[in-house]
mmCIF file of C-alpha atoms in Angstrom:
data_model
loop_
_atom_site.group_PDB
_atom_site.id
_atom_site.type_symbol
_atom_site.label_atom_id
_atom_site.label_comp_id
_atom_site.label_asym_id
_atom_site.label_seq_id
_atom_site.Cartn_x
_atom_site.Cartn_y
_atom_site.Cartn_z
ATOM 1 C CA MET O 279 32.148 16.885 152.078
ATOM 2 C CA ASN O 280 34.377 15.167 149.594
ATOM 3 C CA TRP O 281 32.518 12.342 147.908
ATOM 4 C CA GLU O 282 35.131 11.484 145.378
ATOM 5 C CA ASP O 283 35.631 7.676 145.003
ATOM 6 C CA THR O 284 38.578 5.975 146.732
ATOM 7 C CA PRO O 285 40.615 3.746 144.418
ATOM 8 C CA GLU O 286 38.744 0.694 145.541
ATOM 9 C CA GLU O 287 35.404 2.427 144.921
ATOM 10 C CA ALA O 288 36.434 3.563 141.532
ATOM 11 C CA GLU O 289 37.389 0.106 140.721
ATOM 12 C CA PHE O 290 33.978 -1.113 141.792
ATOM 13 C CA ARG O 291 32.254 1.548 139.809
ATOM 14 C CA ASP O 292 34.034 0.366 136.690
ATOM 15 C CA GLU O 293 32.987 -3.220 137.487
ATOM 16 C CA VAL O 294 29.384 -2.169 137.729
ATOM 17 C CA ARG O 295 29.449 -0.193 134.448
ATOM 18 C CA SER O 296 31.091 -3.122 132.775
ATOM 19 C CA PHE O 297 28.475 -5.511 134.224
ATOM 20 C CA VAL O 298 25.543 -3.423 133.124
ATOM 21 C CA THR O 299 26.927 -3.040 129.608
ATOM 22 C CA THR O 300 27.494 -6.771 129.129
ATOM 23 C CA ARG O 301 24.708 -8.401 131.055
ATOM 24 C CA PHE O 302 21.622 -6.130 130.785
ATOM 25 C CA PRO O 303 19.387 -8.118 128.180
ATOM 26 C CA ALA O 304 19.269 -6.134 124.858
ATOM 27 C CA SER O 305 15.675 -7.068 124.302
ATOM 28 C CA TYR O 306 14.457 -5.618 127.553
ATOM 29 C CA ARG O 307 13.722 -1.996 126.427
ATOM 30 C CA PRO O 308 11.721 0.718 128.148
ATOM 31 C CA ASP O 309 8.022 0.828 127.413
ATOM 32 C CA PRO O 310 7.436 4.109 125.554
ATOM 33 C CA GLU O 311 3.706 4.275 126.646
ATOM 34 C CA ALA O 312 4.462 3.596 130.424
ATOM 35 C CA GLU O 313 3.981 6.335 132.900
ATOM 36 C CA HIS O 314 6.971 7.411 135.086
ATOM 37 C CA SER O 315 7.206 5.263 138.100
ATOM 38 C CA LEU O 316 6.266 6.849 141.405
ATOM 39 C CA GLU O 317 8.857 4.869 143.123
ATOM 40 C CA PRO O 318 12.205 6.806 143.511
ATOM 41 C CA GLU O 319 14.463 3.915 142.714
ATOM 42 C CA ASP O 320 12.615 3.018 139.433
ATOM 43 C CA VAL O 321 13.515 4.416 135.955
ATOM 44 C CA TRP O 322 11.125 5.575 133.202
ATOM 45 C CA GLY O 323 9.642 2.887 130.975
ATOM 46 C CA TYR O 324 10.411 0.084 133.434
ATOM 47 C CA SER O 325 8.630 -1.505 136.445
ATOM 48 C CA TRP O 326 10.294 -4.727 137.240
ATOM 49 C CA ALA O 327 7.409 -5.994 139.404
ATOM 50 C CA VAL O 328 5.027 -5.494 136.494
ATOM 51 C CA ASP O 329 7.467 -6.526 133.756
ATOM 52 C CA ARG O 330 8.090 -9.954 135.356
ATOM 53 C CA ARG O 331 4.463 -10.885 134.671
ATOM 54 C CA SER O 332 4.221 -9.001 131.322
ATOM 55 C CA PRO O 333 2.115 -10.793 128.585
ATOM 56 C CA ASP O 334 4.875 -9.738 126.272
ATOM 57 C CA PRO O 335 7.386 -12.617 126.230
ATOM 58 C CA ALA O 336 10.293 -10.490 125.293
ATOM 59 C CA ARG O 337 9.525 -8.115 128.132
ATOM 60 C CA ARG O 338 8.818 -10.846 130.715
ATOM 61 C CA ASP O 339 11.953 -12.881 129.737
ATOM 62 C CA GLY O 340 14.156 -9.757 129.927
ATOM 63 C CA ALA O 341 12.985 -8.904 133.354
ATOM 64 C CA LEU O 342 13.540 -12.394 134.611
ATOM 65 C CA ALA O 343 16.919 -12.593 132.863
ATOM 66 C CA TRP O 344 17.957 -9.272 134.461
ATOM 67 C CA ALA O 345 17.006 -10.453 137.919
ATOM 68 C CA ALA O 346 18.978 -13.617 137.502
ATOM 69 C CA ALA O 347 22.144 -11.708 136.262
ATOM 70 C CA LEU O 348 21.928 -9.530 139.398
ATOM 71 C CA ALA O 349 21.239 -12.501 141.709
ATOM 72 C CA GLU O 350 24.374 -14.181 140.507
ATOM 73 C CA ARG O 351 26.528 -11.455 142.185
ATOM 74 C CA GLY O 352 24.065 -10.890 145.124
ATOM 75 C CA TRP O 353 23.352 -7.406 143.846
ATOM 76 C CA ILE O 354 19.585 -7.591 144.257
ATOM 77 C CA THR O 355 20.370 -7.546 148.081
ATOM 78 C CA PRO O 356 23.818 -6.099 147.941
ATOM 79 C CA GLN O 357 24.235 -5.430 151.700
ATOM 80 C CA TRP O 358 22.896 -8.792 152.922
ATOM 81 C CA PRO O 359 25.082 -11.486 154.260
ATOM 82 C CA ARG O 360 26.202 -14.008 151.481
ATOM 83 C CA GLU O 361 24.477 -16.926 153.348
ATOM 84 C CA TYR O 362 21.202 -15.415 152.365
ATOM 85 C CA GLY O 363 21.949 -14.518 148.777
ATOM 86 C CA GLY O 364 23.497 -11.046 149.334
ATOM 87 C CA ALA O 365 26.870 -9.787 148.427
ATOM 88 C CA GLY O 366 28.135 -8.297 151.717
ATOM 89 C CA LEU O 367 28.846 -4.944 150.090
ATOM 90 C CA SER O 368 29.439 -1.881 152.136
ATOM 91 C CA ALA O 369 26.938 1.063 152.138
ATOM 92 C CA GLU O 370 29.180 3.088 149.961
ATOM 93 C CA GLN O 371 29.437 0.230 147.395
ATOM 94 C CA GLU O 372 25.592 -0.166 147.312
ATOM 95 C CA PHE O 373 25.211 3.465 146.713
ATOM 96 C CA ILE O 374 27.581 3.241 143.711
ATOM 97 C CA LEU O 375 25.706 0.198 142.358
ATOM 98 C CA GLN O 376 22.439 1.979 142.531
ATOM 99 C CA GLU O 377 23.802 5.182 141.049
ATOM 100 C CA GLU O 378 25.361 3.441 138.111
ATOM 101 C CA MET O 379 22.222 1.447 137.345
ATOM 102 C CA MET O 380 20.101 4.605 137.475
ATOM 103 C CA ARG O 381 22.533 6.614 135.221
ATOM 104 C CA ALA O 382 22.407 3.567 132.800
ATOM 105 C CA ARG O 383 18.613 3.730 132.916
ATOM 106 C CA VAL O 384 18.223 0.103 133.758
ATOM 107 C CA PRO O 385 15.693 -1.024 136.435
ATOM 108 C CA THR O 386 16.416 -2.084 139.979
ATOM 109 C CA VAL O 387 14.896 -5.413 141.078
ATOM 110 C CA ASN O 388 12.690 -6.277 144.248
ATOM 111 C CA GLY O 389 12.908 -2.889 145.874
ATOM 112 C CA ILE O 390 10.739 -3.198 148.939
ATOM 113 C CA GLY O 391 11.492 -6.739 149.751
ATOM 114 C CA ALA O 392 15.225 -6.227 149.390
ATOM 115 C CA PHE O 393 15.579 -2.799 151.154
ATOM 116 C CA LEU O 394 12.875 -2.646 153.690
ATOM 117 C CA LEU O 395 11.447 -6.090 154.733
ATOM 118 C CA GLY O 396 14.676 -8.170 154.341
ATOM 119 C CA PRO O 397 16.738 -6.139 156.712
ATOM 120 C CA THR O 398 13.807 -6.273 159.187
ATOM 121 C CA ILE O 399 13.693 -9.982 159.031
ATOM 122 C CA LEU O 400 17.536 -10.234 159.328
ATOM 123 C CA GLU O 401 17.176 -8.258 162.572
ATOM 124 C CA LEU O 402 14.001 -9.417 164.116
ATOM 125 C CA GLY O 403 12.837 -12.494 162.064
ATOM 126 C CA THR O 404 13.057 -16.114 163.204
ATOM 127 C CA ASP O 405 15.544 -18.553 161.663
ATOM 128 C CA GLU O 406 12.598 -20.271 159.836
ATOM 129 C CA GLN O 407 11.379 -16.908 158.430
ATOM 130 C CA LYS O 408 15.007 -16.053 157.327
ATOM 131 C CA ALA O 409 15.312 -19.332 155.551
ATOM 132 C CA GLU O 410 12.006 -19.271 153.879
ATOM 133 C CA HIS O 411 11.944 -15.709 152.646
ATOM 134 C CA LEU O 412 15.422 -14.059 152.369
ATOM 135 C CA PRO O 413 16.882 -16.318 149.567
ATOM 136 C CA ARG O 414 13.647 -16.118 147.469
ATOM 137 C CA ILE O 415 13.818 -12.176 147.629
ATOM 138 C CA ALA O 416 17.559 -12.336 146.817
ATOM 139 C CA ARG O 417 16.881 -14.527 143.673
ATOM 140 C CA GLY O 418 14.172 -12.183 142.485
ATOM 141 C CA GLU O 419 11.523 -14.958 142.959
ATOM 142 C CA THR O 420 9.176 -13.143 145.205
ATOM 143 C CA THR O 421 7.923 -9.530 145.321
ATOM 144 C CA TRP O 422 6.731 -7.756 148.427
ATOM 145 C CA VAL O 423 4.610 -4.788 149.251
ATOM 146 C CA GLN O 424 3.797 -2.915 152.506
ATOM 147 C CA GLY O 425 0.287 -3.150 153.793
ATOM 148 C CA PHE O 426 0.152 -0.291 156.301
ATOM 149 C CA SER O 427 -2.201 2.555 155.180
ATOM 150 C CA GLU O 428 -5.916 2.240 155.635
ATOM 151 C CA PRO O 429 -8.990 4.411 154.833
ATOM 152 C CA GLY O 430 -8.787 7.071 157.475
ATOM 153 C CA SER O 431 -5.530 5.803 158.748
ATOM 154 C CA GLY O 432 -2.775 7.140 156.693
ATOM 155 C CA SER O 433 -0.689 9.715 158.435
ATOM 156 C CA ASP O 434 -1.956 8.552 161.859
ATOM 157 C CA LEU O 435 -0.862 4.956 161.156
ATOM 158 C CA ALA O 436 -1.399 3.735 164.589
ATOM 159 C CA SER O 437 -5.169 4.340 164.356
ATOM 160 C CA LEU O 438 -5.482 1.405 161.955
ATOM 161 C CA ARG O 439 -8.436 -0.811 162.363
ATOM 162 C CA THR O 440 -7.786 -4.085 160.489
ATOM 163 C CA ARG O 441 -8.276 -6.809 163.121
ATOM 164 C CA ALA O 442 -6.609 -10.117 163.711
ATOM 165 C CA VAL O 443 -7.883 -12.593 166.231
ATOM 166 C CA ARG O 444 -5.837 -15.628 167.397
ATOM 167 C CA ASP O 445 -7.307 -18.934 166.526
ATOM 168 C CA GLY O 446 -4.908 -21.732 167.447
ATOM 169 C CA ASP O 447 -2.010 -21.658 165.122
ATOM 170 C CA HIS O 448 -3.505 -18.905 162.959
ATOM 171 C CA TYR O 449 -4.673 -15.325 163.084
ATOM 172 C CA VAL O 450 -8.058 -14.592 161.396
ATOM 173 C CA VAL O 451 -7.635 -11.159 159.802
ATOM 174 C CA ASN O 452 -10.454 -8.801 158.772
ATOM 175 C CA GLY O 453 -10.205 -5.351 157.372
ATOM 176 C CA GLN O 454 -8.874 -3.241 154.482
ATOM 177 C CA LYS O 455 -5.646 -1.610 153.332
ATOM 178 C CA VAL O 456 -5.382 1.112 150.592
ATOM 179 C CA TRP O 457 -2.822 2.863 148.532
ATOM 180 C CA THR O 458 -0.727 -0.327 148.553
ATOM 181 C CA SER O 459 2.016 0.417 145.939
ATOM 182 C CA LEU O 460 2.302 -2.362 143.360
ATOM 183 C CA GLY O 461 -0.143 -4.452 145.331
ATOM 184 C CA ALA O 462 -1.652 -6.048 142.251
ATOM 185 C CA GLN O 463 1.764 -7.503 141.281
ATOM 186 C CA ALA O 464 2.758 -8.636 144.654
ATOM 187 C CA ASP O 465 3.348 -12.297 145.891
ATOM 188 C CA TRP O 466 3.558 -11.283 149.570
ATOM 189 C CA MET O 467 2.747 -8.318 151.807
ATOM 190 C CA PHE O 468 3.761 -7.319 155.291
ATOM 191 C CA VAL O 469 0.792 -6.049 157.175
ATOM 192 C CA LEU O 470 0.076 -4.257 160.439
ATOM 193 C CA VAL O 471 -3.060 -5.532 162.248
ATOM 194 C CA ARG O 472 -4.758 -4.773 165.559
ATOM 195 C CA THR O 473 -4.641 -7.759 167.991
ATOM 196 C CA ASP O 474 -5.592 -5.988 171.252
ATOM 197 C CA PRO O 475 -8.274 -3.295 170.691
ATOM 198 C CA ALA O 476 -8.224 -2.397 174.339
ATOM 199 C CA ALA O 477 -4.490 -1.479 174.499
ATOM 200 C CA PRO O 478 -3.133 2.067 173.744
ATOM 201 C CA LYS O 479 -3.253 2.334 170.029
ATOM 202 C CA HIS O 480 0.644 2.079 169.525
ATOM 203 C CA LYS O 481 0.683 -1.097 171.771
ATOM 204 C CA GLY O 482 -1.924 -3.458 170.376
ATOM 205 C CA ILE O 483 -0.447 -3.870 166.828
ATOM 206 C CA THR O 484 1.212 -7.056 165.367
ATOM 207 C CA PHE O 485 3.337 -7.341 162.205
ATOM 208 C CA LEU O 486 2.297 -10.231 159.912
ATOM 209 C CA LEU O 487 3.567 -11.706 156.678
ATOM 210 C CA VAL O 488 0.733 -12.495 154.374
ATOM 211 C CA ASP O 489 0.819 -14.478 151.075
ATOM 212 C CA THR O 490 -1.439 -12.647 148.823
ATOM 213 C CA GLU O 491 -2.825 -15.967 147.543
ATOM 214 C CA THR O 492 -4.342 -16.691 150.945
ATOM 215 C CA PRO O 493 -8.058 -17.386 150.666
ATOM 216 C CA GLY O 494 -9.902 -14.312 152.020
ATOM 217 C CA VAL O 495 -7.385 -11.833 150.533
ATOM 218 C CA THR O 496 -8.694 -9.765 147.607
ATOM 219 C CA VAL O 497 -6.634 -7.185 145.809
ATOM 220 C CA ARG O 498 -8.170 -4.502 143.592
ATOM 221 C CA PRO O 499 -6.162 -2.114 141.471
ATOM 222 C CA ILE O 500 -6.656 1.705 141.961
ATOM 223 C CA THR O 501 -6.580 3.897 138.938
ATOM 224 C CA ASP O 502 -4.734 7.224 139.558
ATOM 225 C CA ILE O 503 -5.168 10.650 137.907
ATOM 226 C CA ARG O 504 -2.832 9.558 135.156
ATOM 227 C CA GLY O 505 -4.907 6.616 134.154
ATOM 228 C CA ASP O 506 -2.245 4.233 135.535
ATOM 229 C CA THR O 507 -2.797 1.553 138.217
ATOM 230 C CA PRO O 508 0.400 1.748 140.571
ATOM 231 C CA PHE O 509 -1.701 1.222 143.706
ATOM 232 C CA ALA O 510 -4.227 -1.323 145.046
ATOM 233 C CA GLU O 511 -6.614 -1.856 147.860
ATOM 234 C CA VAL O 512 -6.517 -5.024 149.723
ATOM 235 C CA PHE O 513 -9.404 -6.634 151.559
ATOM 236 C CA PHE O 514 -9.232 -9.189 154.209
ATOM 237 C CA ASP O 515 -12.331 -11.425 154.844
ATOM 238 C CA ASP O 516 -11.599 -14.074 157.431
ATOM 239 C CA ALA O 517 -8.138 -14.540 155.926
ATOM 240 C CA ARG O 518 -6.253 -17.144 158.044
ATOM 241 C CA VAL O 519 -2.510 -16.240 158.504
ATOM 242 C CA PRO O 520 -0.238 -18.601 160.360
ATOM 243 C CA VAL O 521 1.162 -17.498 163.705
ATOM 244 C CA ALA O 522 4.525 -18.511 162.227
ATOM 245 C CA ASN O 523 4.362 -15.577 160.021
ATOM 246 C CA ARG O 524 4.311 -13.070 162.792
ATOM 247 C CA VAL O 525 7.565 -10.917 163.082
ATOM 248 C CA GLY O 526 8.329 -10.056 166.643
ATOM 249 C CA ALA O 527 5.945 -10.577 169.589
ATOM 250 C CA GLU O 528 2.215 -10.193 169.433
ATOM 251 C CA ASN O 529 1.167 -6.534 170.191
ATOM 252 C CA ARG O 530 4.654 -5.335 169.554
ATOM 253 C CA GLY O 531 4.194 -4.825 165.827
ATOM 254 C CA TRP O 532 4.576 -1.059 166.028
ATOM 255 C CA TYR O 533 8.144 -1.358 167.033
ATOM 256 C CA VAL O 534 8.788 -3.949 164.248
ATOM 257 C CA ALA O 535 7.248 -1.423 161.723
ATOM 258 C CA MET O 536 9.351 1.448 163.041
ATOM 259 C CA THR O 537 12.506 -0.799 162.683
ATOM 260 C CA ALA O 538 11.365 -1.505 159.037
ATOM 261 C CA LEU O 539 10.869 2.113 158.394
ATOM 262 C CA GLY O 540 14.282 2.941 159.702
ATOM 263 C CA PHE O 541 15.747 1.080 156.825
ATOM 264 C CA GLU O 542 13.875 3.334 154.407
ATOM 265 C CA ARG O 543 16.252 5.927 153.078
ATOM 266 C CA ALA O 544 15.902 8.323 150.246
ATOM 267 C CA GLY O 545 18.751 7.108 148.050
ATOM 268 C CA ILE O 546 20.295 8.022 144.797
ATOM 269 C CA GLY O 547 17.363 7.057 142.469
ATOM 270 C CA ALA O 548 15.498 10.462 142.766
ATOM 271 C CA THR O 549 18.685 12.430 142.405
ATOM 272 C CA VAL O 550 19.658 10.806 139.025
ATOM 273 C CA LYS O 551 16.081 10.963 137.811
ATOM 274 C CA PHE O 552 15.762 14.635 138.433
ATOM 275 C CA GLU O 553 19.261 15.384 137.058
ATOM 276 C CA GLN O 554 18.476 13.526 133.869
ATOM 277 C CA ALA O 555 15.104 15.266 133.472
ATOM 278 C CA LEU O 556 16.776 18.649 133.955
ATOM 279 C CA SER O 557 19.605 17.927 131.450
ATOM 280 C CA THR O 558 17.012 16.725 128.826
ATOM 281 C CA LEU O 559 15.078 19.941 129.350
ATOM 282 C CA VAL O 560 18.184 22.178 128.953
ATOM 283 C CA GLU O 561 19.327 20.261 125.829
ATOM 284 C CA TYR O 562 15.806 20.542 124.284
ATOM 285 C CA LEU O 563 15.477 24.259 124.954
ATOM 286 C CA LYS O 564 18.841 24.798 123.130
ATOM 287 C CA SER O 565 17.512 23.042 120.023
ATOM 288 C CA ASP O 566 15.691 24.676 117.309
ATOM 289 C CA GLU O 567 12.435 22.706 118.145
ATOM 290 C CA GLY O 568 12.885 23.712 121.707
ATOM 291 C CA ARG O 569 13.308 27.329 120.901
ATOM 292 C CA ALA O 570 10.188 27.215 118.802
ATOM 293 C CA HIS O 571 8.105 25.683 121.645
ATOM 294 C CA ALA O 572 9.524 27.581 124.642
ATOM 295 C CA ARG O 573 8.089 30.766 126.192
ATOM 296 C CA PRO O 574 9.722 33.830 125.036
ATOM 297 C CA ASP O 575 10.544 35.168 128.531
ATOM 298 C CA THR O 576 13.521 32.885 129.000
ATOM 299 C CA GLU O 577 15.448 35.054 131.459
ATOM 300 C CA GLY O 578 13.344 34.113 134.415
ATOM 301 C CA LEU O 579 13.372 30.461 133.192
ATOM 302 C CA ARG O 580 17.065 30.408 133.082
ATOM 303 C CA LEU O 581 17.290 31.489 136.723
ATOM 304 C CA GLU O 582 14.684 28.767 137.755
ATOM 305 C CA ILE O 583 16.719 26.046 135.936
ATOM 306 C CA ALA O 584 19.774 27.134 137.670
ATOM 307 C CA ARG O 585 18.066 26.956 141.089
ATOM 308 C CA ARG O 586 16.796 23.442 140.232
ATOM 309 C CA TYR O 587 20.267 22.376 139.254
ATOM 310 C CA THR O 588 21.604 23.622 142.590
ATOM 311 C CA GLU O 589 18.941 21.811 144.438
ATOM 312 C CA VAL O 590 19.701 18.559 142.556
ATOM 313 C CA ARG O 591 23.312 18.803 143.737
ATOM 314 C CA VAL O 592 22.056 19.410 147.343
ATOM 315 C CA LEU O 593 19.867 16.354 146.998
ATOM 316 C CA TYR O 594 22.756 14.279 145.855
ATOM 317 C CA ASN O 595 24.900 15.267 148.963
ATOM 318 C CA LEU O 596 21.837 14.393 151.135
ATOM 319 C CA ALA O 597 21.499 11.024 149.676
ATOM 320 C CA ARG O 598 25.206 10.380 150.151
ATOM 321 C CA HIS O 599 24.938 11.610 153.738
ATOM 322 C CA SER O 600 22.120 9.505 154.513
ATOM 323 C CA THR O 601 23.871 6.204 153.451
ATOM 324 C CA SER O 602 26.206 6.571 156.563
ATOM 325 C CA SER O 603 23.719 8.322 158.943
ATOM 326 C CA GLY O 604 20.785 6.895 160.534
ATOM 327 C CA ASP O 605 17.618 8.161 162.361
ATOM 328 C CA TYR O 606 16.405 11.470 160.821
ATOM 329 C CA ALA O 607 18.881 11.888 157.896
ATOM 330 C CA GLY O 608 16.522 9.758 155.541
ATOM 331 C CA SER O 609 13.662 12.131 156.523
ATOM 332 C CA VAL O 610 15.624 15.181 155.509
ATOM 333 C CA SER O 611 16.494 13.693 152.150
ATOM 334 C CA GLN O 612 13.123 12.364 151.427
ATOM 335 C CA LEU O 613 11.426 15.715 152.469
ATOM 336 C CA PHE O 614 13.804 17.804 150.222
ATOM 337 C CA GLY O 615 13.447 15.281 147.338
ATOM 338 C CA ALA O 616 9.755 15.253 147.449
ATOM 339 C CA GLU O 617 9.395 19.141 147.349
ATOM 340 C CA LEU O 618 12.203 19.348 144.718
ATOM 341 C CA HIS O 619 10.120 16.922 142.605
ATOM 342 C CA GLN O 620 7.187 19.323 142.545
ATOM 343 C CA ARG O 621 9.304 22.385 141.979
ATOM 344 C CA LEU O 622 11.100 20.663 139.041
ATOM 345 C CA ALA O 623 7.804 19.627 137.558
ATOM 346 C CA ARG O 624 6.575 23.106 137.701
ATOM 347 C CA THR O 625 9.688 24.572 136.099
ATOM 348 C CA GLY O 626 9.544 22.174 133.178
ATOM 349 C CA ALA O 627 5.903 22.944 132.704
ATOM 350 C CA LYS O 628 6.497 26.655 132.841
ATOM 351 C CA ALA O 629 9.076 26.368 130.069
ATOM 352 C CA PHE O 630 6.321 25.494 127.599
ATOM 353 C CA GLY O 631 3.442 27.813 128.667
ATOM 354 C CA GLN O 632 0.078 26.548 127.321
ATOM 355 C CA LEU O 633 1.755 23.709 125.475
ATOM 356 C CA ALA O 634 2.483 22.215 128.884
ATOM 357 C CA GLU O 635 -1.312 21.314 128.981
ATOM 358 C CA LEU O 636 -0.837 18.810 126.172
ATOM 359 C CA TRP O 637 -1.199 15.283 127.630
ATOM 360 C CA GLN O 638 -0.740 13.054 124.514
ATOM 361 C CA ARG O 639 2.919 12.518 123.946
ATOM 362 C CA GLU O 640 2.761 12.645 120.154
ATOM 363 C CA ASP O 641 3.624 16.068 118.735
ATOM 364 C CA ALA O 642 3.888 17.612 122.330
ATOM 365 C CA PRO O 643 7.135 19.402 123.357
ATOM 366 C CA LEU O 644 9.458 16.708 124.830
ATOM 367 C CA GLY O 645 6.829 14.101 124.407
ATOM 368 C CA ALA O 646 4.761 15.929 127.207
ATOM 369 C CA ALA O 647 7.338 14.629 129.633
ATOM 370 C CA PHE O 648 6.849 17.440 132.070
ATOM 371 C CA THR O 649 3.189 17.383 131.829
ATOM 372 C CA HIS O 650 3.212 13.817 133.048
ATOM 373 C CA LEU O 651 5.917 14.634 135.519
ATOM 374 C CA ARG O 652 3.629 17.284 137.077
ATOM 375 C CA LEU O 653 0.907 14.797 137.695
ATOM 376 C CA ASP O 654 3.450 12.240 139.045
ATOM 377 C CA SER O 655 4.664 14.803 141.528
ATOM 378 C CA VAL O 656 1.263 15.275 143.137
ATOM 379 C CA ALA O 657 1.853 12.228 145.186
ATOM 380 C CA ALA O 658 5.392 13.088 146.175
ATOM 381 C CA THR O 659 4.684 14.933 149.326
ATOM 382 C CA PHE O 660 2.597 12.155 150.924
ATOM 383 C CA LEU O 661 4.033 9.051 149.293
ATOM 384 C CA GLY O 662 6.080 7.115 151.920
ATOM 385 C CA GLY O 663 5.269 9.640 154.542
ATOM 386 C CA THR O 664 3.679 13.075 154.442
ATOM 387 C CA THR O 665 5.888 16.162 154.581
ATOM 388 C CA GLU O 666 4.355 16.881 158.063
ATOM 389 C CA ILE O 667 5.391 13.510 159.297
ATOM 390 C CA GLN O 668 8.895 14.023 157.911
ATOM 391 C CA ARG O 669 9.201 17.454 159.568
ATOM 392 C CA ASN O 670 8.054 16.093 162.902
ATOM 393 C CA VAL O 671 10.745 13.340 162.590
ATOM 394 C CA ILE O 672 13.373 15.986 161.876
ATOM 395 C CA ALA O 673 12.115 18.213 164.631
ATOM 396 C CA THR O 674 11.869 15.539 167.329
ATOM 397 C CA ARG O 675 14.789 13.186 166.384
ATOM 398 C CA GLY O 676 17.068 15.658 164.739
ATOM 399 C CA LEU O 677 16.639 18.941 166.719
ATOM 400 C CA GLY O 678 15.531 17.291 170.007
ATOM 401 C CA LEU O 679 12.340 19.432 170.150
ATOM 402 C CA PRO O 680 9.444 18.195 172.224
ATOM 403 C CA LYS O 681 6.541 16.225 170.661
ATOM 404 C CA SER O 682 4.024 18.645 171.849
#
C-alpha cells in the first residue's frame, strides 16, 4: 500500500515538527540512568507518569509543562471530541502525531488513560463519568492503570478472583492484582472484579473505576530483573468503591473489558524505537570503536541486520494498517512487534559477543544498550497479552477458525 502523505497530512506533519521544536521544554532531558520503558509508546530516558512526580524540580516541571503544551491543542487525546478536551483528529493524523513525537524522542503523555480507558468511557460510560474523568485525562491531570491480571489469572483473565460485594451505594472489594504497569505512579485504576461467583466465569464480572487513594487499597512496587520497578501489585482490603464508578451493567464487565482492549492497537511507537536502535547499531559498527568491539565474523551479522531492517519495515506497514482496521489487526501487529523485539535484541547482543554480557553502561559497547534491550525484551511476548492469546485472536477473528 502507498502510505505517502496527502498534501493535508504533509502539512499536519510539518505542524507537529514545528510544535515539538518550539514547545518541548529544553530542560526536560532524558535520564541517562533510566531503563528503557517496557511500554511501546514511550521513549528511552523518559517515563512521563514517573517524571511528573520526580523529586528533581527541573524534571517534574518539564513533564508538567510538556503535558500543558500538548493539552492546549488537545494532543494528549487527539481523536477525542473537543468537548472533552480532544482535538477531533483523524486516525491518520493521530498516527502522524505519534510518529513525529517518537522520531523527535520526546515522551507521550497519559497513555493508557488516553488510548484505552477514555474511549471506553466515551462509548459506555455515564454522562457523569465522562464529565468527571475525561477532561482531567485530556489535561494530563490524572494517570490511569489497568487492574486486570491477578496471581494465577493472567492469560486466563476470566478466572480472576478479586471479589466485590454490593453494600448500598458501594461495592466492598477484596483481592489482589499483580503486574500492574506503572501502578505505583497511578492516580486511578480500572479494575475487573467478580460480583457473581455462581455465574459462568465470563458473566459474573464487573468493571469498576478505583481511586488509588481509597482506604483499603495498597500499592507495592515490584522490582524486575533489571532492578527497575515498572510494575506493582495492588491489594484490596474492604475497599469501598462507589456504585457510580461502575462502567456498564453489573456482571457485564467482561464485555466492557473487551471493548477497552479493542481500542488497544500496536502503534508506531515500537516501530520507531526498533528503527532507531537498529540505525544506532549500524552506525556504531561502522565506526573505529565499533569495529574494535564487534565480533570478527561480520558476514552473518550483516545478513541478520538486513533481516531486522526488513522486519522493521513490515512492522511499520502493520502499524499503519491497524490504524484503519479493527478486530484482529492490532493482534497481528502486536504479535509481530513482540517477537521482533526479541530478535532485534539478540541480533544486537550477537554483534558484540562476550562484551554483550556487560551490564554497566560505562565503557561497554554502545553503553550496553543491547544488553539492557535483551532483558527488556523478555517481557515482550506476554506484556499486554501473550503470544498464545494473540494467535488465538488471529485464528478465530481473523481466519474464522473454531475456538476448539
